[in-house]
mmCIF file of C-alpha atoms in Angstrom:
data_model
loop_
_atom_site.group_PDB
_atom_site.id
_atom_site.type_symbol
_atom_site.label_atom_id
_atom_site.label_comp_id
_atom_site.label_asym_id
_atom_site.label_seq_id
_atom_site.Cartn_x
_atom_site.Cartn_y
_atom_site.Cartn_z
ATOM 1 C CA MET A 1 1.992 44.184 -28.997
ATOM 2 C CA GLU A 2 1.273 42.305 -25.735
ATOM 3 C CA ASN A 3 3.429 43.113 -22.715
ATOM 4 C CA SER A 4 4.303 39.694 -21.299
ATOM 5 C CA ALA A 5 6.097 41.233 -18.306
ATOM 6 C CA ALA A 6 2.785 42.670 -17.101
ATOM 7 C CA THR A 7 0.911 39.377 -17.497
ATOM 8 C CA PRO A 8 0.648 37.619 -14.107
ATOM 9 C CA GLN A 9 1.723 33.986 -14.075
ATOM 10 C CA ALA A 10 -0.995 31.577 -13.041
ATOM 11 C CA THR A 11 -0.216 29.468 -9.987
ATOM 12 C CA PRO A 12 -0.319 25.796 -10.969
ATOM 13 C CA TYR A 13 -3.087 23.788 -9.358
ATOM 14 C CA GLN A 14 -2.052 21.767 -6.321
ATOM 15 C CA VAL A 15 -4.144 19.012 -4.825
ATOM 16 C CA PRO A 16 -5.370 20.079 -1.348
ATOM 17 C CA ALA A 17 -3.066 18.957 1.495
ATOM 18 C CA GLN A 18 -5.816 16.959 3.227
ATOM 19 C CA THR A 19 -6.517 14.829 0.136
ATOM 20 C CA ARG A 20 -6.036 11.093 0.673
ATOM 21 C CA VAL A 21 -6.103 8.130 -1.693
ATOM 22 C CA GLY A 22 -9.355 6.472 -0.705
ATOM 23 C CA HIS A 23 -9.105 2.951 -2.060
ATOM 24 C CA VAL A 24 -7.585 0.707 -4.675
ATOM 25 C CA HIS A 25 -9.539 -1.664 -6.894
ATOM 26 C CA LEU A 26 -7.601 -4.709 -8.095
ATOM 27 C CA GLN A 27 -8.342 -7.181 -10.836
ATOM 28 C CA VAL A 28 -7.791 -10.691 -9.510
ATOM 29 C CA THR A 29 -8.189 -14.112 -11.065
ATOM 30 C CA ASP A 30 -10.097 -15.736 -8.192
ATOM 31 C CA ILE A 31 -11.989 -13.943 -5.403
ATOM 32 C CA ASP A 32 -11.590 -16.780 -2.883
ATOM 33 C CA LYS A 33 -7.840 -17.013 -3.503
ATOM 34 C CA ALA A 34 -7.510 -13.224 -3.134
ATOM 35 C CA LEU A 35 -9.558 -13.259 0.083
ATOM 36 C CA GLY A 36 -7.306 -16.019 1.419
ATOM 37 C CA PHE A 37 -4.534 -13.419 1.305
ATOM 38 C CA TYR A 38 -6.209 -10.080 2.054
ATOM 39 C CA ARG A 39 -8.730 -11.362 4.614
ATOM 40 C CA ASP A 40 -7.094 -14.437 6.130
ATOM 41 C CA ILE A 41 -3.447 -13.300 6.209
ATOM 42 C CA LEU A 42 -3.548 -9.481 6.218
ATOM 43 C CA GLY A 43 -6.727 -9.359 8.321
ATOM 44 C CA PHE A 44 -9.044 -7.152 6.260
ATOM 45 C CA THR A 45 -12.801 -7.516 6.812
ATOM 46 C CA VAL A 46 -15.179 -8.322 3.956
ATOM 47 C CA MET A 47 -17.726 -5.523 3.815
ATOM 48 C CA GLN A 48 -19.671 -6.762 0.788
ATOM 49 C CA ARG A 49 -19.351 -9.540 -1.744
ATOM 50 C CA PHE A 50 -21.068 -10.351 -5.019
ATOM 51 C CA GLY A 51 -20.371 -14.019 -5.724
ATOM 52 C CA ASN A 52 -17.144 -14.645 -7.592
ATOM 53 C CA GLN A 53 -17.200 -11.216 -9.246
ATOM 54 C CA VAL A 54 -16.328 -8.649 -6.577
ATOM 55 C CA ALA A 55 -15.505 -8.238 -2.891
ATOM 56 C CA PHE A 56 -15.027 -5.005 -0.955
ATOM 57 C CA ILE A 57 -12.724 -5.239 2.058
ATOM 58 C CA SER A 58 -11.660 -2.764 4.722
ATOM 59 C CA ALA A 59 -9.968 -2.031 7.999
ATOM 60 C CA GLY A 60 -12.006 -0.519 10.801
ATOM 61 C CA GLY A 61 -15.416 -0.654 9.132
ATOM 62 C CA TYR A 62 -14.741 1.797 6.284
ATOM 63 C CA HIS A 63 -16.907 0.963 3.229
ATOM 64 C CA HIS A 64 -13.811 -0.353 1.445
ATOM 65 C CA HIS A 65 -10.105 0.211 1.233
ATOM 66 C CA ILE A 66 -9.602 -2.480 -1.391
ATOM 67 C CA GLY A 67 -11.957 -3.693 -4.080
ATOM 68 C CA LEU A 68 -11.223 -7.081 -5.617
ATOM 69 C CA ASN A 69 -12.892 -7.950 -8.912
ATOM 70 C CA THR A 70 -12.792 -10.602 -11.618
ATOM 71 C CA TRP A 71 -14.720 -8.637 -14.244
ATOM 72 C CA ASN A 72 -11.916 -8.840 -16.824
ATOM 73 C CA SER A 73 -9.583 -11.314 -15.152
ATOM 74 C CA LEU A 74 -11.466 -14.423 -13.948
ATOM 75 C CA GLY A 75 -9.153 -17.396 -14.458
ATOM 76 C CA GLY A 76 -6.661 -15.211 -16.331
ATOM 77 C CA PRO A 77 -2.887 -14.894 -16.021
ATOM 78 C CA PRO A 78 -1.215 -13.146 -13.062
ATOM 79 C CA ALA A 79 -0.311 -9.451 -13.045
ATOM 80 C CA ARG A 80 2.554 -8.460 -15.341
ATOM 81 C CA LYS A 81 5.881 -7.485 -13.813
ATOM 82 C CA GLN A 82 7.055 -5.692 -16.967
ATOM 83 C CA GLY A 83 5.313 -2.784 -18.644
ATOM 84 C CA ALA A 84 2.896 -0.148 -17.457
ATOM 85 C CA GLY A 85 0.527 -0.886 -14.608
ATOM 86 C CA LEU A 86 0.231 -0.821 -10.843
ATOM 87 C CA TYR A 87 3.620 -1.295 -9.140
ATOM 88 C CA HIS A 88 2.161 -1.960 -5.696
ATOM 89 C CA THR A 89 -0.616 -1.144 -3.301
ATOM 90 C CA ALA A 90 0.733 0.400 -0.095
ATOM 91 C CA ILE A 91 -0.991 -0.372 3.203
ATOM 92 C CA LEU A 92 -0.084 2.178 5.882
ATOM 93 C CA TYR A 93 -0.008 1.059 9.528
ATOM 94 C CA ALA A 94 -0.308 3.693 12.260
ATOM 95 C CA THR A 95 2.620 2.437 14.337
ATOM 96 C CA ARG A 96 5.770 0.334 14.066
ATOM 97 C CA ALA A 97 4.187 -2.157 16.478
ATOM 98 C CA GLU A 98 1.210 -2.599 14.107
ATOM 99 C CA LEU A 99 3.588 -3.205 11.194
ATOM 100 C CA ALA A 100 5.422 -5.768 13.345
ATOM 101 C CA GLY A 101 2.089 -7.497 14.022
ATOM 102 C CA ALA A 102 1.397 -7.685 10.289
ATOM 103 C CA LEU A 103 4.869 -9.121 9.684
ATOM 104 C CA ARG A 104 4.287 -11.746 12.381
ATOM 105 C CA GLN A 105 0.992 -12.682 10.700
ATOM 106 C CA VAL A 106 2.665 -13.012 7.285
ATOM 107 C CA ALA A 107 5.486 -15.087 8.809
ATOM 108 C CA ALA A 108 3.009 -17.335 10.688
ATOM 109 C CA ALA A 109 1.239 -18.022 7.378
ATOM 110 C CA ASN A 110 4.634 -18.851 5.833
ATOM 111 C CA TYR A 111 3.787 -16.353 3.091
ATOM 112 C CA PRO A 112 6.774 -15.272 0.978
ATOM 113 C CA ILE A 113 8.193 -11.777 1.434
ATOM 114 C CA THR A 114 9.833 -10.314 -1.671
ATOM 115 C CA GLY A 115 11.752 -7.558 0.103
ATOM 116 C CA SER A 116 12.013 -5.044 2.917
ATOM 117 C CA ALA A 117 13.578 -1.622 3.344
ATOM 118 C CA ASP A 118 14.207 1.283 5.649
ATOM 119 C CA HIS A 119 13.457 4.411 3.591
ATOM 120 C CA GLY A 120 14.295 6.916 6.311
ATOM 121 C CA VAL A 121 10.744 8.272 6.310
ATOM 122 C CA SER A 122 9.269 4.795 6.637
ATOM 123 C CA GLU A 123 9.941 1.096 7.095
ATOM 124 C CA ALA A 124 8.440 -1.269 4.550
ATOM 125 C CA ILE A 125 7.862 -4.939 3.815
ATOM 126 C CA TYR A 126 7.119 -6.040 0.254
ATOM 127 C CA LEU A 127 5.221 -9.073 -0.985
ATOM 128 C CA ASP A 128 3.018 -10.099 -3.884
ATOM 129 C CA ASP A 129 -0.602 -11.155 -3.538
ATOM 130 C CA PRO A 130 -1.633 -14.504 -5.097
ATOM 131 C CA ASP A 131 -2.161 -12.773 -8.461
ATOM 132 C CA GLY A 132 1.262 -11.144 -8.501
ATOM 133 C CA ASN A 133 0.008 -7.674 -7.531
ATOM 134 C CA GLY A 134 2.684 -5.942 -5.466
ATOM 135 C CA VAL A 135 1.793 -5.094 -1.862
ATOM 136 C CA GLU A 136 3.768 -2.841 0.480
ATOM 137 C CA LEU A 137 3.115 -2.989 4.219
ATOM 138 C CA TYR A 138 4.649 0.041 5.929
ATOM 139 C CA TRP A 139 4.577 2.628 8.686
ATOM 140 C CA ASP A 140 5.722 6.245 8.519
ATOM 141 C CA ARG A 141 8.117 7.604 11.094
ATOM 142 C CA PRO A 142 6.987 10.881 12.687
ATOM 143 C CA ARG A 143 7.747 13.813 10.357
ATOM 144 C CA GLU A 144 10.250 15.297 12.780
ATOM 145 C CA GLN A 145 12.378 12.147 12.298
ATOM 146 C CA TRP A 146 12.404 12.271 8.490
ATOM 147 C CA PRO A 147 15.864 12.752 6.968
ATOM 148 C CA LEU A 148 16.219 16.133 5.297
ATOM 149 C CA ALA A 149 18.456 17.364 2.493
ATOM 150 C CA PRO A 150 20.499 20.557 2.984
ATOM 151 C CA ASP A 151 17.761 22.513 1.138
ATOM 152 C CA GLY A 152 15.138 21.269 3.651
ATOM 153 C CA GLY A 153 13.492 18.774 1.301
ATOM 154 C CA VAL A 154 12.869 15.165 2.274
ATOM 155 C CA GLN A 155 15.833 12.905 1.503
ATOM 156 C CA MET A 156 14.572 9.337 1.308
ATOM 157 C CA TYR A 157 16.919 6.396 0.925
ATOM 158 C CA THR A 158 16.784 2.612 0.754
ATOM 159 C CA ARG A 159 18.685 0.689 3.411
ATOM 160 C CA ALA A 160 18.390 -2.773 4.887
ATOM 161 C CA LEU A 161 15.543 -3.246 7.361
ATOM 162 C CA ASP A 162 16.307 -5.375 10.404
ATOM 163 C CA LEU A 163 13.338 -7.748 10.300
ATOM 164 C CA ASN A 164 14.325 -9.442 13.579
ATOM 165 C CA ALA A 165 14.288 -6.088 15.373
ATOM 166 C CA LEU A 166 10.926 -5.327 13.802
ATOM 167 C CA LEU A 167 9.550 -8.702 14.885
ATOM 168 C CA ALA A 168 10.691 -7.942 18.463
ATOM 169 C CA GLU A 169 8.627 -4.721 18.456
ATOM 170 C CA ARG A 170 5.628 -4.876 20.784
#
């Protein structure tokens, strides 16, 4: 008979703390239309392009933060809002002022915003790209400002974000 009390419990694997999500690759219906949003409005740089099939874009010269392809979607319908799939791509800005600059750019392009929120740990602006893929533009507050639950865990929330105050940020 096996003595289960003497059997050590294995520690579940945890992804290393320094791990980061490197990039997202989106199916789009038209590369030029997608670049009109990601390059011309959000300000990403095209790092490489292969005709109307794929474009790799980035911030700061990285090989790519976002891949855009039409391999299975050229001329197809927009992204579904119901069912399984990508909810949104989140683009993290280093400071509140940088997020404000992105909001000013979106507003100057008269591009529709679908929502905004103060989550306690972050402030976020939501919109959809031309293919209906959700996009979140956000910045994280410093960790020492994050709201905490009584047990010490992070306690996020969703409250109204004052867009005028954000736009005034320099």
